[in-house]
Amino acid sequence: MITRRDFLKVATLAGGGFVLALDTRVAKAVIAPRGVRGPSVFTPNAWIRIHADDTVVVVVDKSEMGQGVMTALPMLVAEELDADWERLQIAQAPAAPAYINPALGAEATGGSTSVSSSYRPLRVAGAAARLMLLRAASLRTGIAMIHLHTARGAVLLPDGRRLPYGTLARAAARLRVPRDPPLKSPRQFHLIGRPLARIDTPSKTTGQAIFGIDVQRPGLVLGAVRRPPTVNGHLRDYDARAAQGLPGVLALARVDRGLGVVATDTWTAWKALDAVHFHWDERDYARLSTPAIRAEYRQAAAGRGAIAERRGDTRAAIADAARVIAADYEVPYAAHAPLEPMNCTAHIHDGLCEIWVPTQAQTGVQITASRLTGLPIQRIVCHTTLLGGGFGRRLEQDFVADAVTLAKTVPNPVKVVWSRAEDMTHDFYRPYSYHRLTGALDAAGLPIAWQQTIVAASLMRTRDPSAIKNGVDPTAVGGAVGMPYRIPHIEIDYVERDTQIPVGFWRSVADSYTAFVKESFIDELAHAAGRDPLALRRTLLVGDHEQRRVLDAAAHIIGWGRPRARGQGFGIAVHRSFGTSMAQAVSVRIRSDRLCIERVVCVCDCGLVVNPNIVRAQIEGAVAFALQAALKGPITVANGRIQQRNFDSYPLLRIGEMPPVDIHILPGAGPPRGMGEPGVPPLAPALANAIFAASGIRYRTLPLPQTLR
């Protein structure tokens, strides 16, 4: 075991980056820049370091926020390298161009891209290093490479002798890096596909793991911030004389839209902020309210917006239909609510700005710090810690800017920790969305037309306006466009509405609300036609073998079609997001008007599975996250103020409320696909459909009630 203090010891890198220890298997070795190979360190690429003492280090370039990248990504390298898994050491990558996520165009973790974007590059990295080690062994022994083999961190000679990789490091470092090394076939895998234990579990279990909120540095001081009570308000003026007289208060400074305090401890910083007399500029935001937003969105849904998708002629099909069904759906704002509140530590010294931060966006951290300090990007050193939950919230830079701004006021390292109230009331929420749908059935009861108007804020309007094409933000309509059901006439419209409430990427993004609407309304069409919801889906999914396969499996496992007990209902939903097809079936029972969730069945096809234990954990966590959003209180606004300030008014799912989750992973073709988010979208509609089956009540607004009247 190593001490908490030892966890924070870092090794200076030749390129200006650092390594933070995570547990006893995490390397503390020096990491050279890409392409640099010292006399005793074999560094064929940005992800592998092999030392003369036989230490093999794999560098992980994604943020670990519970999704298992500290295990899954090293498995890819170790598989092709034939490294000894039990002795492999792991290092967190520094912020550097070599680690840009090709799927996101920046060094960042999100969009369920960690394994899918790294699958081939990391395997190539391992295979190239292995080929160079074989070549070095061949040159040393005079034995042709065809007669040499590798296993468990060594080259094996025909006579049974082993040449550990460390003994070949110096020679291999002198060789040319192969550009396109051959990769193993899946039949040759001995690590990929195995349910290996997660490397970071021991340190998290013992409390030794270092999250951002745990960071300690010599001379560390603490910072806190206060922002206006209204969304998007601004600090006009303040009187801080009482705060400045408190013992332990070191500095005050304006931060974005608010005020920050630096003190010897967090409690003193918070008390100092309480002593400040603030004069806020609330502007027109004080008039914002949830009922007003709902009314505005409902009115907007009455018209038509920009065309996101159009197939056939929906108007003519609806006019000629045997039956027309219309419905409005509403999905509220939702907070990210990670258990670790927003925090960041920054220290400006010696021409550097060092930052210790639980972030999903290392490139964004460097850009933010560079803008605030005037230092070049190369002088911004980002140490990525473990993340106590991300869900998209830690892609943002507001908490990073707070720490850097306050670090400019004192010579010490400054750790800023947000209060839970600041965290809850100044989030970048999942957008509120309103949906108006019209479905048309033919004489046989089959859907022939689907018209949907989506009213929601744009995530890209302030982030990357160029992503908006012909008035359509793809992040607002994902999961609705490209619907797999074979309906001849489809039209999806998008109406952009900005209420000035900050919105951001929330786990599964638009799919979190479009799947609820799509899979609930397809159930409505089935019941209107007198058809079984499963049978109708199977009919409409002709040609989509993958989604039909996971749907059939989920239905079979839940016992679809069997006699149900009084008050019991089954619901089902299927959805493809981030490349992965996921079906979920839910069994509920209504007892004395109270909802009881008996069981959740999840079936997925996510392509090749690197580690089935991690996939199962991702799905189970996604179900908990989705249940929280489907059942618990929404984020609401009154008089421009977010009403929920802590977990008493925004309750999380309790362990006793978590139903049994039965997870099945079907063998899939092709490389790995996204897995962090696809478990979220189908849950809410499957649950709503189950409630309807049990009670006959159709709920079209989230959250769903736990007491039915």
PDB file of N, CA and C in Angstrom, residues 546 579-581 604-609 615 665-675:
ATOM      1  N   GLU A 546     -30.177  -5.955 -36.469  1.00  0.00           N
ATOM      2  CA  GLU A 546     -29.527  -5.762 -35.174  1.00  0.00           C
ATOM      3  C   GLU A 546     -30.520  -5.313 -34.106  1.00  0.00           C
ATOM      4  N   GLY A 579     -23.846   4.316 -31.931  1.00  0.00           N
ATOM      5  CA  GLY A 579     -23.479   3.105 -32.654  1.00  0.00           C
ATOM      6  C   GLY A 579     -23.975   1.826 -32.042  1.00  0.00           C
ATOM      7  N   THR A 580     -24.522   1.853 -30.850  1.00  0.00           N
ATOM      8  CA  THR A 580     -24.909   0.644 -30.129  1.00  0.00           C
ATOM      9  C   THR A 580     -26.427   0.485 -30.102  1.00  0.00           C
ATOM     10  N   SER A 581     -26.878  -0.728 -30.366  1.00  0.00           N
ATOM     11  CA  SER A 581     -28.306  -1.037 -30.283  1.00  0.00           C
ATOM     12  C   SER A 581     -28.617  -1.578 -28.891  1.00  0.00           C
ATOM     13  N   CYS A 604     -27.918  -5.686 -25.368  1.00  0.00           N
ATOM     14  CA  CYS A 604     -27.231  -4.766 -26.275  1.00  0.00           C
ATOM     15  C   CYS A 604     -26.372  -5.514 -27.277  1.00  0.00           C
ATOM     16  N   ASP A 605     -26.146  -4.847 -28.386  1.00  0.00           N
ATOM     17  CA  ASP A 605     -25.149  -5.244 -29.383  1.00  0.00           C
ATOM     18  C   ASP A 605     -24.256  -4.034 -29.574  1.00  0.00           C
ATOM     19  N   CYS A 606     -23.038  -4.115 -29.017  1.00  0.00           N
ATOM     20  CA  CYS A 606     -22.117  -2.979 -29.078  1.00  0.00           C
ATOM     21  C   CYS A 606     -20.856  -3.334 -29.854  1.00  0.00           C
ATOM     22  N   GLY A 607     -20.959  -4.308 -30.762  1.00  0.00           N
ATOM     23  CA  GLY A 607     -19.781  -4.729 -31.504  1.00  0.00           C
ATOM     24  C   GLY A 607     -18.882  -5.588 -30.638  1.00  0.00           C
ATOM     25  N   LEU A 608     -17.595  -5.603 -30.969  1.00  0.00           N
ATOM     26  CA  LEU A 608     -16.652  -6.384 -30.184  1.00  0.00           C
ATOM     27  C   LEU A 608     -16.566  -5.836 -28.763  1.00  0.00           C
ATOM     28  N   VAL A 609     -16.564  -6.714 -27.775  1.00  0.00           N
ATOM     29  CA  VAL A 609     -16.527  -6.319 -26.369  1.00  0.00           C
ATOM     30  C   VAL A 609     -15.108  -6.503 -25.846  1.00  0.00           C
ATOM     31  N   VAL A 615     -18.562  -3.365 -19.606  1.00  0.00           N
ATOM     32  CA  VAL A 615     -19.795  -3.094 -20.347  1.00  0.00           C
ATOM     33  C   VAL A 615     -21.003  -3.258 -19.431  1.00  0.00           C
ATOM     34  N   ILE A 665     -25.293  -9.281 -23.190  1.00  0.00           N
ATOM     35  CA  ILE A 665     -24.496  -8.695 -24.267  1.00  0.00           C
ATOM     36  C   ILE A 665     -24.459  -9.691 -25.409  1.00  0.00           C
ATOM     37  N   LEU A 666     -25.043  -9.331 -26.536  1.00  0.00           N
ATOM     38  CA  LEU A 666     -25.052 -10.233 -27.681  1.00  0.00           C
ATOM     39  C   LEU A 666     -23.755 -10.099 -28.468  1.00  0.00           C
ATOM     40  N   PRO A 667     -23.248 -11.199 -29.003  1.00  0.00           N
ATOM     41  CA  PRO A 667     -22.034 -11.111 -29.831  1.00  0.00           C
ATOM     42  C   PRO A 667     -22.283 -10.188 -31.017  1.00  0.00           C
ATOM     43  N   GLY A 668     -21.384  -9.245 -31.210  1.00  0.00           N
ATOM     44  CA  GLY A 668     -21.570  -8.265 -32.274  1.00  0.00           C
ATOM     45  C   GLY A 668     -20.444  -8.305 -33.285  1.00  0.00           C
ATOM     46  N   ALA A 669     -20.734  -7.806 -34.449  1.00  0.00           N
ATOM     47  CA  ALA A 669     -19.735  -7.755 -35.516  1.00  0.00           C
ATOM     48  C   ALA A 669     -19.053  -6.400 -35.515  1.00  0.00           C
ATOM     49  N   GLY A 670     -17.804  -6.372 -36.010  1.00  0.00           N
ATOM     50  CA  GLY A 670     -17.093  -5.113 -36.160  1.00  0.00           C
ATOM     51  C   GLY A 670     -16.429  -4.678 -34.883  1.00  0.00           C
ATOM     52  N   PRO A 671     -15.734  -3.549 -34.924  1.00  0.00           N
ATOM     53  CA  PRO A 671     -14.999  -3.039 -33.754  1.00  0.00           C
ATOM     54  C   PRO A 671     -15.946  -2.552 -32.671  1.00  0.00           C
ATOM     55  N   PRO A 672     -15.412  -2.222 -31.478  1.00  0.00           N
ATOM     56  CA  PRO A 672     -16.265  -1.741 -30.391  1.00  0.00           C
ATOM     57  C   PRO A 672     -16.982  -0.453 -30.762  1.00  0.00           C
ATOM     58  N   ARG A 673     -18.191  -0.310 -30.225  1.00  0.00           N
ATOM     59  CA  ARG A 673     -18.964   0.911 -30.421  1.00  0.00           C
ATOM     60  C   ARG A 673     -19.205   1.579 -29.069  1.00  0.00           C
ATOM     61  N   GLY A 674     -19.893   2.707 -29.075  1.00  0.00           N
ATOM     62  CA  GLY A 674     -20.098   3.459 -27.848  1.00  0.00           C
ATOM     63  C   GLY A 674     -20.836   2.668 -26.789  1.00  0.00           C
ATOM     64  N   MET A 675     -20.451   2.884 -25.516  1.00  0.00           N
ATOM     65  CA  MET A 675     -21.085   2.115 -24.454  1.00  0.00           C
ATOM     66  C   MET A 675     -21.427   2.954 -23.233  1.00  0.00           C
TER      67      MET A 675
END
